[in-house]
Coordinates of C-alpha atoms in Angstrom, one line a residue:
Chain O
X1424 CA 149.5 197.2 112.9
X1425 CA 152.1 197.9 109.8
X1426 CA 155.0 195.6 110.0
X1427 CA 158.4 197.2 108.7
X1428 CA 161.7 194.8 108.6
X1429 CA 165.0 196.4 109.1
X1430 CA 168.3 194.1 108.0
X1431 CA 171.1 194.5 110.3
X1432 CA 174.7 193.8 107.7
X1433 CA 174.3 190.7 106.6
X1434 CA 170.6 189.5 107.0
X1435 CA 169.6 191.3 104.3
X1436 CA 168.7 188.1 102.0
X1437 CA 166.6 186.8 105.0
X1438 CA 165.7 190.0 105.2
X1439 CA 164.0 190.3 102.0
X1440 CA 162.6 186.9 102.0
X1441 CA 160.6 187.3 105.1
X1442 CA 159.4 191.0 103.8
X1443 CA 158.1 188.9 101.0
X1444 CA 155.9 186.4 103.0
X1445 CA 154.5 189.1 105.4
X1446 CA 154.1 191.1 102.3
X1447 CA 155.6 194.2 104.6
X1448 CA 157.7 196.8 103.8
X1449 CA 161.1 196.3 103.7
X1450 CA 162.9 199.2 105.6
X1451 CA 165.7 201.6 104.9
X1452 CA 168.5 202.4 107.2
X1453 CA 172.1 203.2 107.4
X1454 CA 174.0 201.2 109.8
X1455 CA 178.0 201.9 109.5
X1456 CA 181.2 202.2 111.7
X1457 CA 183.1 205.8 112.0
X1458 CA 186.7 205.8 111.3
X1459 CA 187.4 204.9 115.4
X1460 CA 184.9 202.3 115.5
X1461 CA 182.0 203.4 116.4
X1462 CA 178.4 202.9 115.1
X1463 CA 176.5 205.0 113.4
X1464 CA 173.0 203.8 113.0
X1465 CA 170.1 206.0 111.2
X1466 CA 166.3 205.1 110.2
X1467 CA 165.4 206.5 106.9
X1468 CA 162.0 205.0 106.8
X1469 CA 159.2 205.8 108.6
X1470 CA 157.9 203.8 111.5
X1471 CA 155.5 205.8 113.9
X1472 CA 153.4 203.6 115.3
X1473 CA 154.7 200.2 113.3
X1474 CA 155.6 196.9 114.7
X1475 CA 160.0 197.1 114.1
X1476 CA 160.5 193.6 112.7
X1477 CA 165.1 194.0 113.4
X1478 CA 166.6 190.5 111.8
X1479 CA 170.0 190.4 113.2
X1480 CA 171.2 186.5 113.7
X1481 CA 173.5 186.1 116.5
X1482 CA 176.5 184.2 115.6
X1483 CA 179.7 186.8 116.5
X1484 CA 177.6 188.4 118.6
X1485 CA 180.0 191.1 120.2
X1486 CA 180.2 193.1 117.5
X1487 CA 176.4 192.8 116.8
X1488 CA 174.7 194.0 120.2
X1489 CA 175.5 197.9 120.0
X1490 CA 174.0 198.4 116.5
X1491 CA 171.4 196.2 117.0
X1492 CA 170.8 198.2 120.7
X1493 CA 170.7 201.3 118.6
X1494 CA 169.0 200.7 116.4
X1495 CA 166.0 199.7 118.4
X1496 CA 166.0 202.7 120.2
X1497 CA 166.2 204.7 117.7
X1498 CA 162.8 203.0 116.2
X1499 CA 161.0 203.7 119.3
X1500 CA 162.5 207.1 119.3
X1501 CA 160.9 207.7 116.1
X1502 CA 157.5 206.1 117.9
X1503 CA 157.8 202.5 116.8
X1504 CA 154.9 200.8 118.6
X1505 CA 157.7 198.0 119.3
X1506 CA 160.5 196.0 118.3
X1507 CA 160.3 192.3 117.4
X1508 CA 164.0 190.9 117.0
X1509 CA 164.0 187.6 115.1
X1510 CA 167.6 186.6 115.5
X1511 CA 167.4 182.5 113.6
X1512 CA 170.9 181.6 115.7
X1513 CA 170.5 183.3 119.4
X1514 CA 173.8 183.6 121.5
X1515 CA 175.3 182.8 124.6
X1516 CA 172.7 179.9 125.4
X1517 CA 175.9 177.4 125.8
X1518 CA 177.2 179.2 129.3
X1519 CA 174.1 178.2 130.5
X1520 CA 175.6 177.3 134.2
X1521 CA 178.4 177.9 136.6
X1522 CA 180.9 175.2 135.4
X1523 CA 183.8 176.6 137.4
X1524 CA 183.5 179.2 140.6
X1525 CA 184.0 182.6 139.3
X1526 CA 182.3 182.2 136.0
X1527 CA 178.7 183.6 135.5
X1528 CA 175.8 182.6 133.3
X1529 CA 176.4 184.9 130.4
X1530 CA 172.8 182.8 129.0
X1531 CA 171.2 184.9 132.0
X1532 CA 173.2 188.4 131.4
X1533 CA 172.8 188.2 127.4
X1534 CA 168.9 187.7 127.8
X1535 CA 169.3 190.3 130.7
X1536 CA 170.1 192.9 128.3
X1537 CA 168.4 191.8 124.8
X1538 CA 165.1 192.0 127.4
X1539 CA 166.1 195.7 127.9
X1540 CA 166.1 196.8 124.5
X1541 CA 163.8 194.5 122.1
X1542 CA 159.6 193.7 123.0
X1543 CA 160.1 190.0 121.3
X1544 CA 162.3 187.2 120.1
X1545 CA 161.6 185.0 117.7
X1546 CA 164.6 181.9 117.4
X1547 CA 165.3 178.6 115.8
X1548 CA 166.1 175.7 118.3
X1549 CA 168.2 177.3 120.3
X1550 CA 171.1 175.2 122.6
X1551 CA 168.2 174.6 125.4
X1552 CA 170.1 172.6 128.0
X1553 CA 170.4 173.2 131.6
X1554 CA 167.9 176.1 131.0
X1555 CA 165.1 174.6 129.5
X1556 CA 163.0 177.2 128.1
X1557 CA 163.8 180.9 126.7
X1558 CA 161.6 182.3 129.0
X1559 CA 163.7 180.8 132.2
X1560 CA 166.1 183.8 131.5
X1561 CA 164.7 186.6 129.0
X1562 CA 162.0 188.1 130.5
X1563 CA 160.0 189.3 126.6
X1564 CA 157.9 187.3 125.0
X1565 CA 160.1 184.3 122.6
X1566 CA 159.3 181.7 120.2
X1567 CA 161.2 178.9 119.7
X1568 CA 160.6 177.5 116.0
X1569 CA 162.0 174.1 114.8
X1570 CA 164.0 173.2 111.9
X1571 CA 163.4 169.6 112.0
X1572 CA 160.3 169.9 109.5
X1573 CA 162.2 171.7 106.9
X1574 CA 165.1 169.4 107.0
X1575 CA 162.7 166.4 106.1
X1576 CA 161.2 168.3 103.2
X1577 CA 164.5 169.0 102.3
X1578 CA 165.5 165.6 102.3
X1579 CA 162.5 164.4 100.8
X1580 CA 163.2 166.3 97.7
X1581 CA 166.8 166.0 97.3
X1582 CA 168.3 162.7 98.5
X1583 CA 167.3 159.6 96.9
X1584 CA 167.0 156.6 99.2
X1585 CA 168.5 158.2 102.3
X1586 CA 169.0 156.7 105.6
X1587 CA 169.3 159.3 108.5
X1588 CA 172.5 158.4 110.6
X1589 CA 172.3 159.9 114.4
X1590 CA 176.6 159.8 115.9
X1591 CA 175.4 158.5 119.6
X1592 CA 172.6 157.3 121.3
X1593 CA 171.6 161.1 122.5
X1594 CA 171.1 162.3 118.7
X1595 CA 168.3 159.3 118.3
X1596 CA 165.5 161.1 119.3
X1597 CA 166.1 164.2 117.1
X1598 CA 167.4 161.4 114.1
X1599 CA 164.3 159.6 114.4
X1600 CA 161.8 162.7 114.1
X1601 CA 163.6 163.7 111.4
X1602 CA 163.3 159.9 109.8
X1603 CA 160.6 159.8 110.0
X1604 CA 159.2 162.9 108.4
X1605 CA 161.3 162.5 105.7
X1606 CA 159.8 158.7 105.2
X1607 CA 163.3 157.3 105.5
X1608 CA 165.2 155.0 107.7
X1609 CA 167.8 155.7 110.2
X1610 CA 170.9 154.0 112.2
X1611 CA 172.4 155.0 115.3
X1612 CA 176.1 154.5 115.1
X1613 CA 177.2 151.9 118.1
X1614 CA 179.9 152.2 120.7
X1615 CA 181.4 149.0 122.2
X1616 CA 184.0 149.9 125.2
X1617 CA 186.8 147.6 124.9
X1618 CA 188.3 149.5 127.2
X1619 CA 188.9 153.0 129.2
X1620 CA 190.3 154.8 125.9
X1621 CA 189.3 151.9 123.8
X1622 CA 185.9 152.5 121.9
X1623 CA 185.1 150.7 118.7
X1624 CA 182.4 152.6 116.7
X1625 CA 180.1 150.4 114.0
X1626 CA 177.8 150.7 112.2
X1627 CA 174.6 148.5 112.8
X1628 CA 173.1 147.3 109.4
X1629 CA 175.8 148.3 107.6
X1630 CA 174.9 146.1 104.7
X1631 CA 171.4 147.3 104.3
X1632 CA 172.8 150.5 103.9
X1633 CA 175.0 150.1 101.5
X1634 CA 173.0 151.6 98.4
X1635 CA 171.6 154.2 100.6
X1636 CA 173.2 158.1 101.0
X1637 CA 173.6 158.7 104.6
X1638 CA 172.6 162.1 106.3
X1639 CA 174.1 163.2 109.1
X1640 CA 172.1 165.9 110.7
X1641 CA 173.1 168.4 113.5
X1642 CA 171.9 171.2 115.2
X1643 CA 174.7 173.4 115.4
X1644 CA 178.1 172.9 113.3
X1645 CA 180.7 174.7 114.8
X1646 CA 184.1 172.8 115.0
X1647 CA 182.4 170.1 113.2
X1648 CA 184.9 167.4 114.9
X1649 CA 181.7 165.0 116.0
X1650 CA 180.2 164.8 112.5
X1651 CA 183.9 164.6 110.7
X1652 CA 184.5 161.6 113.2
X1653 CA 181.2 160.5 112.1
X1654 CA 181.9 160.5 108.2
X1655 CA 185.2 158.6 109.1
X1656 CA 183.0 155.9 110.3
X1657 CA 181.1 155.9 107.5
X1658 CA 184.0 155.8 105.2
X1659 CA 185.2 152.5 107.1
X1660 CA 181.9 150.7 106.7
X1661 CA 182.5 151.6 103.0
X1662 CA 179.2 153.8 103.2
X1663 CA 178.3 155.8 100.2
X1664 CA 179.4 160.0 101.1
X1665 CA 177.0 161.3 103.2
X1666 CA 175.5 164.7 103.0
X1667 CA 175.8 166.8 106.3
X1668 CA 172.9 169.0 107.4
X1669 CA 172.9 171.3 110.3
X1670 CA 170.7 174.1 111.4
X1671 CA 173.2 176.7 112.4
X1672 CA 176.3 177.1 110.2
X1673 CA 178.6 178.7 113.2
X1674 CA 181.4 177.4 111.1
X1675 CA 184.7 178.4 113.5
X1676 CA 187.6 178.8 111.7
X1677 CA 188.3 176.2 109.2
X1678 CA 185.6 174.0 110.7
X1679 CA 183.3 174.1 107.0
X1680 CA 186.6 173.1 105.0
X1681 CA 187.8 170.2 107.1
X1682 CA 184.4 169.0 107.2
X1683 CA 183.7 169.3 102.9
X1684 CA 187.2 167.8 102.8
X1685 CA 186.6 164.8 105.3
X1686 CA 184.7 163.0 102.4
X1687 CA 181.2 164.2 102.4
X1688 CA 179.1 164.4 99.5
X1689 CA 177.6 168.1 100.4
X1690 CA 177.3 170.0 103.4
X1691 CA 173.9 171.9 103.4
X1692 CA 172.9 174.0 105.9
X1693 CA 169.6 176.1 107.3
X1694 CA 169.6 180.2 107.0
X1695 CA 169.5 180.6 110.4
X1696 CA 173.7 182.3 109.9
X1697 CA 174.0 183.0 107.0
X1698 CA 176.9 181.1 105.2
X1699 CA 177.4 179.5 101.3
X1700 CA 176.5 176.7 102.6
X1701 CA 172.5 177.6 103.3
X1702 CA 170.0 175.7 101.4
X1703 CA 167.4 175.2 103.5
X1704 CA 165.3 178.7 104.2
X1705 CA 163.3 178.6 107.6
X1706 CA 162.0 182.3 106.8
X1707 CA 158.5 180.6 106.5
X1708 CA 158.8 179.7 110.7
X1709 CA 159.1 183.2 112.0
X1710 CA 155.6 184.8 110.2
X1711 CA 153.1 183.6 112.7
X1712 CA 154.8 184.8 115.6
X1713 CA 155.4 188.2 114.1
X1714 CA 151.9 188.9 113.1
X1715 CA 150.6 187.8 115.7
X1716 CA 153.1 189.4 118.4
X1717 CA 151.4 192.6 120.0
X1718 CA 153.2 194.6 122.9
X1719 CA 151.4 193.7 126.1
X1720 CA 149.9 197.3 127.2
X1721 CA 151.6 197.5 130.5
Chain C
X1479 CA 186.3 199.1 151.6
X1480 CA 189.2 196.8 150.2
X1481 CA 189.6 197.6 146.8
X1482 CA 190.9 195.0 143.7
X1483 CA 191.3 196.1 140.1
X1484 CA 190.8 194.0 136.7
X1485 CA 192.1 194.9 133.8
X1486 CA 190.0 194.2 130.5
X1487 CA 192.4 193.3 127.7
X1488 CA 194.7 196.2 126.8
X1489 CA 194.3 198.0 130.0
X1490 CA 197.1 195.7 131.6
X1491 CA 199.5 198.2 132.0
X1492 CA 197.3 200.7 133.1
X1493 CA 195.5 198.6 135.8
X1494 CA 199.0 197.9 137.0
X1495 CA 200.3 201.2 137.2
X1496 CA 197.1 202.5 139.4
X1497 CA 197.1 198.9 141.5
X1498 CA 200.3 200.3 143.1
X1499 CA 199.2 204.2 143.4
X1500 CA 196.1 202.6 145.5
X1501 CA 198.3 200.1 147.3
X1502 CA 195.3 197.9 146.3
X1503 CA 195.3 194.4 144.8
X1504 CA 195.2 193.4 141.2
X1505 CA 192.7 190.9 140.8
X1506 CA 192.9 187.7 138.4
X1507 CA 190.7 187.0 135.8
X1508 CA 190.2 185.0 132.4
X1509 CA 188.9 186.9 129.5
X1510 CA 189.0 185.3 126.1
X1511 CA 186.8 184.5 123.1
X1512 CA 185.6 181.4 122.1
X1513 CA 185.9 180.0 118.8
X1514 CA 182.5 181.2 117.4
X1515 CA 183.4 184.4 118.9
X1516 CA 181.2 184.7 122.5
X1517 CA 183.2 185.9 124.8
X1518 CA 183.9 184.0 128.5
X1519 CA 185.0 185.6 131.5
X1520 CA 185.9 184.4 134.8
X1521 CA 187.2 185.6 138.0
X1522 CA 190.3 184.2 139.8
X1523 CA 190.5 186.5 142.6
X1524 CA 187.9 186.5 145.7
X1525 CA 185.3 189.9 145.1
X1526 CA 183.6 189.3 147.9
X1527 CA 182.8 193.2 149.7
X1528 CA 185.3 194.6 147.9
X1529 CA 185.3 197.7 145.9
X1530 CA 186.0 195.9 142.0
X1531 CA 187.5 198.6 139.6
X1532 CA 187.2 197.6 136.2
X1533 CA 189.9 199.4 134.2
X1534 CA 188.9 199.2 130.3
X1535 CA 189.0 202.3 127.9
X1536 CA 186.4 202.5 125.4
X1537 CA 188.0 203.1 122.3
X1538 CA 186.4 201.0 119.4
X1539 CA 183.9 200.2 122.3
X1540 CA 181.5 197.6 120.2
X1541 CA 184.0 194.3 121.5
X1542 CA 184.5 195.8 124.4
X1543 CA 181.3 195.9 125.8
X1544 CA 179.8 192.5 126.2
X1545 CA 182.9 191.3 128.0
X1546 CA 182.9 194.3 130.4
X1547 CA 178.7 193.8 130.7
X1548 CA 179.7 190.7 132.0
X1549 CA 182.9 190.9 134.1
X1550 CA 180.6 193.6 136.2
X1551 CA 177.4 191.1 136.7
X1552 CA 180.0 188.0 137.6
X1553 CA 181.9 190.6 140.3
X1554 CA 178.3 191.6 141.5
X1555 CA 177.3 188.1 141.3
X1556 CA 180.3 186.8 143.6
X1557 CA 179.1 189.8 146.3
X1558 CA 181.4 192.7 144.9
X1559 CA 179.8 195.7 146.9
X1560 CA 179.9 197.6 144.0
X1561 CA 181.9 198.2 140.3
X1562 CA 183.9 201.4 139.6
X1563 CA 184.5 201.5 135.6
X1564 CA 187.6 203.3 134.8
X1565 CA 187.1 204.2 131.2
X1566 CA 190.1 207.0 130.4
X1567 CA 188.5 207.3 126.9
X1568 CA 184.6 207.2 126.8
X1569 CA 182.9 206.4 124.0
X1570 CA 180.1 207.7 121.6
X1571 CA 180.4 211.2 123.1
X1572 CA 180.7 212.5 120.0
X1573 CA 177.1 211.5 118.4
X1574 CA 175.3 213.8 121.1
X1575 CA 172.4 215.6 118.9
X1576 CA 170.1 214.4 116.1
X1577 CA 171.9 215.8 113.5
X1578 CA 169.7 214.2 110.9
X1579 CA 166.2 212.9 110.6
X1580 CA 165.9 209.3 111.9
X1581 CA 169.6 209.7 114.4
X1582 CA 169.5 208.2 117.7
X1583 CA 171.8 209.9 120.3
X1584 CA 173.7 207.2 120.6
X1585 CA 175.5 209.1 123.8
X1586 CA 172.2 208.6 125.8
X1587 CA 171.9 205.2 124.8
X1588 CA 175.3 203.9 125.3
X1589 CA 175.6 205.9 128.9
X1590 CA 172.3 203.9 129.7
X1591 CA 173.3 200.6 129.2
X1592 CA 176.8 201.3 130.9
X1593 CA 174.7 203.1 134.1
X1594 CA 172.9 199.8 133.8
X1595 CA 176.2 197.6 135.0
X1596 CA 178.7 199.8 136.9
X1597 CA 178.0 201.8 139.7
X1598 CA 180.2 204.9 138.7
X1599 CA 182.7 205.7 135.9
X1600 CA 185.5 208.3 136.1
X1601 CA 187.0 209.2 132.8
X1602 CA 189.0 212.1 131.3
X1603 CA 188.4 215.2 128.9
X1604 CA 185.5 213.5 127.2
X1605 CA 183.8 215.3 124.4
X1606 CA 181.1 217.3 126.0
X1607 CA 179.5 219.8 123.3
X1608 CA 176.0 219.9 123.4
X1609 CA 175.9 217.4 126.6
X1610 CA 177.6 219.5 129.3
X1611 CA 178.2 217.2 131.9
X1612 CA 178.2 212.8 132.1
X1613 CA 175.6 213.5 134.6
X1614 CA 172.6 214.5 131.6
X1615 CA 173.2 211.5 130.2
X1616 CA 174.8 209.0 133.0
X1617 CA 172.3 208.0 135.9
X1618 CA 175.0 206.8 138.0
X1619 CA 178.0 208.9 139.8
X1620 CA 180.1 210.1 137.4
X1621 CA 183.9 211.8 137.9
X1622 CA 185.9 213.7 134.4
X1623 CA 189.4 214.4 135.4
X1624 CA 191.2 217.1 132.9
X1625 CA 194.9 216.0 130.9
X1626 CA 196.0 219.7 130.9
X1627 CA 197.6 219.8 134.2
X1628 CA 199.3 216.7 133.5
X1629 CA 200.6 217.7 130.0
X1630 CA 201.9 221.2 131.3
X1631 CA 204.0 218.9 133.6
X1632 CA 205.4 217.0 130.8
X1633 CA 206.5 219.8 128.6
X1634 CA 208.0 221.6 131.4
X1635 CA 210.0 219.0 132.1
X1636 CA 211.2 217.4 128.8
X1637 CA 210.8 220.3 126.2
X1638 CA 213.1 222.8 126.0
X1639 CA 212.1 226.9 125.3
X1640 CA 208.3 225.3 124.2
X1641 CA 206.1 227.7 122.6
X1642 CA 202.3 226.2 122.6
X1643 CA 200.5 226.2 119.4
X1644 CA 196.5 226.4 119.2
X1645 CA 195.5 225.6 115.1
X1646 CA 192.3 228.6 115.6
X1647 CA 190.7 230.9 117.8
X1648 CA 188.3 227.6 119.9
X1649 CA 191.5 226.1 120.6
X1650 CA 192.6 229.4 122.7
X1651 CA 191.3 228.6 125.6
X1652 CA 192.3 225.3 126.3
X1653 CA 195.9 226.2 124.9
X1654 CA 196.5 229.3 126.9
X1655 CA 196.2 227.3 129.7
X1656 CA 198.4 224.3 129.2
X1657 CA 200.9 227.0 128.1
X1658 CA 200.1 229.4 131.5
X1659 CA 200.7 226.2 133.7
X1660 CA 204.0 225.1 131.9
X1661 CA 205.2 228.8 132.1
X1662 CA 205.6 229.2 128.2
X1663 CA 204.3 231.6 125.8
X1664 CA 201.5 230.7 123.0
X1665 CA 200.2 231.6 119.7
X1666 CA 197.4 231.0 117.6
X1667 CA 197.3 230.6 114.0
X1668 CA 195.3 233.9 112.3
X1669 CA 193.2 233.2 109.3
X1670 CA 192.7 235.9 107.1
X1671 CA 189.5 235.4 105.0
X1672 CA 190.2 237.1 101.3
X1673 CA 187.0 235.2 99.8
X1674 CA 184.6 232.1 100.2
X1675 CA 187.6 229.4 99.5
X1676 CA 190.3 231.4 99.9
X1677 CA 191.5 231.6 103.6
X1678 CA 195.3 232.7 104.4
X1679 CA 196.7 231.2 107.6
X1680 CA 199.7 232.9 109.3
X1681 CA 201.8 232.5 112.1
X1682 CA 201.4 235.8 114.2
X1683 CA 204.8 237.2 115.9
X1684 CA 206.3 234.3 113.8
X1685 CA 209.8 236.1 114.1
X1686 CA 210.2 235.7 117.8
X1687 CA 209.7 232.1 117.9
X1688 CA 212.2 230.5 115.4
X1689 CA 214.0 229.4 117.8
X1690 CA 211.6 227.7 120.2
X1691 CA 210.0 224.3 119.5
X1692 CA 206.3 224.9 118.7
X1693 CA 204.1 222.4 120.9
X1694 CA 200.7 221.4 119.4
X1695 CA 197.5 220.0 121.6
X1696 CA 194.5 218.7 121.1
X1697 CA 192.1 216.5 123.0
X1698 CA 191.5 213.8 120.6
X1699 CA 193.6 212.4 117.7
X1700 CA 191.6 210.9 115.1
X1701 CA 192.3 211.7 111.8
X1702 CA 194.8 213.9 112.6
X1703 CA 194.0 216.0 109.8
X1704 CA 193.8 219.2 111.7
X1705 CA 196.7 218.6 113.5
X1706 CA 198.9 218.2 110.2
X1707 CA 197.6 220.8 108.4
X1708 CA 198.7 223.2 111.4
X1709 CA 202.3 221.1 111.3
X1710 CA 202.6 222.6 107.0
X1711 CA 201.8 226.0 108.4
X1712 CA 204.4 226.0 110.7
X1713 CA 206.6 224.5 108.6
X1714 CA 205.5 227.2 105.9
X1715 CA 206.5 229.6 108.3
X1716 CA 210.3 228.2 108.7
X1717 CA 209.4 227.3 112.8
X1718 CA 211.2 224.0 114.1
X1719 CA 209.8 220.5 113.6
X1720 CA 206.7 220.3 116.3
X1721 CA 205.9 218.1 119.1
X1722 CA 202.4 217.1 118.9
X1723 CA 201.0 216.0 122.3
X1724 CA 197.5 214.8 122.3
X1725 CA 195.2 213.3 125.2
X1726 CA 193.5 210.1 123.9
X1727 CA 195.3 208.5 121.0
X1728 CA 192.4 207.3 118.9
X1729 CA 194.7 207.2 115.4
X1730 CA 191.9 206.0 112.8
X1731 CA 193.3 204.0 110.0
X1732 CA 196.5 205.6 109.0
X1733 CA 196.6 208.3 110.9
X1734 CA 199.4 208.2 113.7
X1735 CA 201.7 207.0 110.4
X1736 CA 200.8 210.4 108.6
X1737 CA 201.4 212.8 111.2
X1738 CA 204.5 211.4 112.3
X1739 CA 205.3 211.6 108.9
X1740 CA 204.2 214.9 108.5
X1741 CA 207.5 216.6 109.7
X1742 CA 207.1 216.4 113.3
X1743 CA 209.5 216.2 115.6
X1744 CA 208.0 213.5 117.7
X1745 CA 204.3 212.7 118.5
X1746 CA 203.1 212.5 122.7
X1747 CA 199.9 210.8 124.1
X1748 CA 198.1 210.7 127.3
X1749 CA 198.2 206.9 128.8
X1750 CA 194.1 206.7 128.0
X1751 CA 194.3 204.9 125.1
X1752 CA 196.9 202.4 124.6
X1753 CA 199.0 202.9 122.0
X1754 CA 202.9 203.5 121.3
X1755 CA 203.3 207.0 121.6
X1756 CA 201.7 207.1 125.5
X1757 CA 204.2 209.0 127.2
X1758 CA 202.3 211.0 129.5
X1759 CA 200.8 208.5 132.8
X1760 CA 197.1 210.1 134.1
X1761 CA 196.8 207.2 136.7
X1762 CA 197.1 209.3 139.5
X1763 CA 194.2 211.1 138.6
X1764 CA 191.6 208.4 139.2
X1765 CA 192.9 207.4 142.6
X1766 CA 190.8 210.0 144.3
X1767 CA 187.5 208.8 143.0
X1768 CA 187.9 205.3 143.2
X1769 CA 189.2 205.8 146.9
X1770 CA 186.6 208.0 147.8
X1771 CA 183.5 206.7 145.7
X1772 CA 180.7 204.7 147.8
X1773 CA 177.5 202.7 146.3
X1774 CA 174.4 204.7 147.7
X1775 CA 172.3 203.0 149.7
X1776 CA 169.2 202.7 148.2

């Protein structure tokens, strides 16, 4: 089946990319708002009987959904065998429970209605919590690709001597992988309770560490406050800068400058959103899952 | 069936206004964005077998939707026995043909995916061309209540010797019978064609009016270009400063600023959209269908 990829505004670097390493056509379309806000969506390629690749990440996502809704119906309007949505950052995975009576699992209505309109999902490591696989709530075929590889290439290449710094005893499993990929040590930052709101924060080995550029790696950065705490700790041990490295540049409001100006060396990001920060492209992940993804005949 | 209202952000007023004309209560909720711009809702107020009215017009629908999407699925979630969406301005009505190759009709799509979360909508004058009725394109029950009635009321009562205005010979209709139900005369503008680009507009009987205050409706304001350019031929014509009056105040971009600076004497909207100039309250008009409305057992 011909693949044709469609760039919702904004993916179109990513886009292009992945176009590339499916060696697919790259397909025209006019996505706008009217004057009172409405969309305006229109296909200028043709795509009878082609597998719709639509990349639209997720970050913002209000704003996103009715395009992106329209725009896969208009495909399979035009008699698009299907739609394949490869959204890198996927929304609403954080209200993944009923915290507080009278909220609802917008996890569970979001997939609801991304279910309705696109065949497949292809995502990078979404926030997978309380629900522990995509397919618990969207009820399409998803694949969940990693980042974790690409980050210890990354490393690999472009730090010398690093040592992979986790903020708390939950981030050491994700560190360590990462570690140890890249070939390089890591540390676990150390909290001693000296009391309820007393907490001194250390850093094991610190003078091991002392020629070595820490990495601080996160999944998503989105106030950043953890990993700006984390630098400060750093700092204190008199630590070299570190370099900060998260999947999913969410970035709210002045998150990226307070972290660059907390002392860091660089912050460095994946494409999943895409941001000034991205250096790290994860296009590469999503190919298998779109050649190979074929609508179940029903 | 108890009824209880929410109102989406905007609609406060408006929610408020028809709370009392049902004698029904207004419910509590929390509706607010988080910083990487998802949206959370929650509800205060107990649901439970009650009749939820969700009052939120769909002007510059895209942010709207996802909160409303959900607000509906968390009422039906707590046991709401069903959701009535009040929507005095409806949304993508006007993109309701293919008008070029590789067009969705995003008025089928966007009336699928609300008929996919409320159980019935009432909403007024909405552009039907080519769709004739909500019901082609809405699967659930559907109600369209009419301004005109309303905004004969208004001029009767605050305009003094009105004389209603239609800009061309499609407007007649719907003029002649605002101006029959406020008991005042109309006129319509006359073009005389005298070549391809050269069309004369007049002011017929022009003499008999110069001292009544020309009154000039339309259904939607967007640009408001039609509605100035009839403003400079009534001004050409030496007739008083107008009073524009129009049903849903969509004003793109600059466009309440231009016609009120057009040489008007005041510009009047229907309370569907809000906006400054409202002056003209429809509530009463939806009480009947959310009172009388019932979920079909299916």
């Amino acid at each position: 089946m011909k693949i044709i990829l469609f760039a919702l505004p904004g993916n179109e670097e990513l886009a292009k990319v992945l176009a590339d390493k499916l060696k697919a056509e790259m397909g025209e379309a006019t996505i706008r708002r009217f004057p009172d806000g409405e969309s305006y969506v229109r296909i200028l390629s043709d795509v009878k009987d082609k597998k719709v690749v639509l990349v639209c990440s997720l970050h913002q996502p209000d704003e996103k959904l009715l395009p992106l809704y329209f725009l896969s119906n208009v495909a399979k309007d035009l008699g698009a065998k299907c739609t394949c949505l490869v959204a890198p950052y996927l929304a609403y995975m954080r209200q993944d429970k009923i915290f507080h009576e009278g909220e609802g699992v917008t996890s569970k209505y979001f997939a609801r209605l991304v279910s309705g309109f696109a065949d497949s999902l292809v995502t990078v490591d979404p926030h997978l919590h309380r629900i522990s696989s995509l397919g618990e709530v969207y009820s399409i075929p998803t694949e969940v690709v990693h980042a974790a590889g690409a980050i210890s290439e990354w490393i690999k290449k472009h730090i010398e001597n690093p040592v992979l710094v986790g903020p708390d005893s939950e981030s050491e499993q994700w560190v360590s992988e990462v570690a140890k990929h890249a070939g390089a040590p890591f540390l676990v930052l150390e909290k001693t309770r000296h009391g309820d709101r007393d907490v001194e924060v250390s850093v094991p080995q610190v003078e091991a560490f002392k020629n070595h550029t820490p990495v601080l790696v996160d999944d998503i950065i989105s106030t950043a406050r953890t990993m700006i705490e984390t630098v400060g700790h750093l700092k204190k041990a008199s630590m070299k800068a570190p370099v900060c490295i998260g999947v999913h540049a969410v970035f709210s409001g002045e998150a990226f400058w307070d972290l660059l100006n907390s002392g860091v060396e660089k912050v460095v990001t994946c494409n999943t959103i895409p941001h000034g920060s991205n250096a790290i492209d994860l296009s590469g992940l999503y190919v298998d899952f779109i050649q190979n993804f074929e609508k179940p005949i029903i």
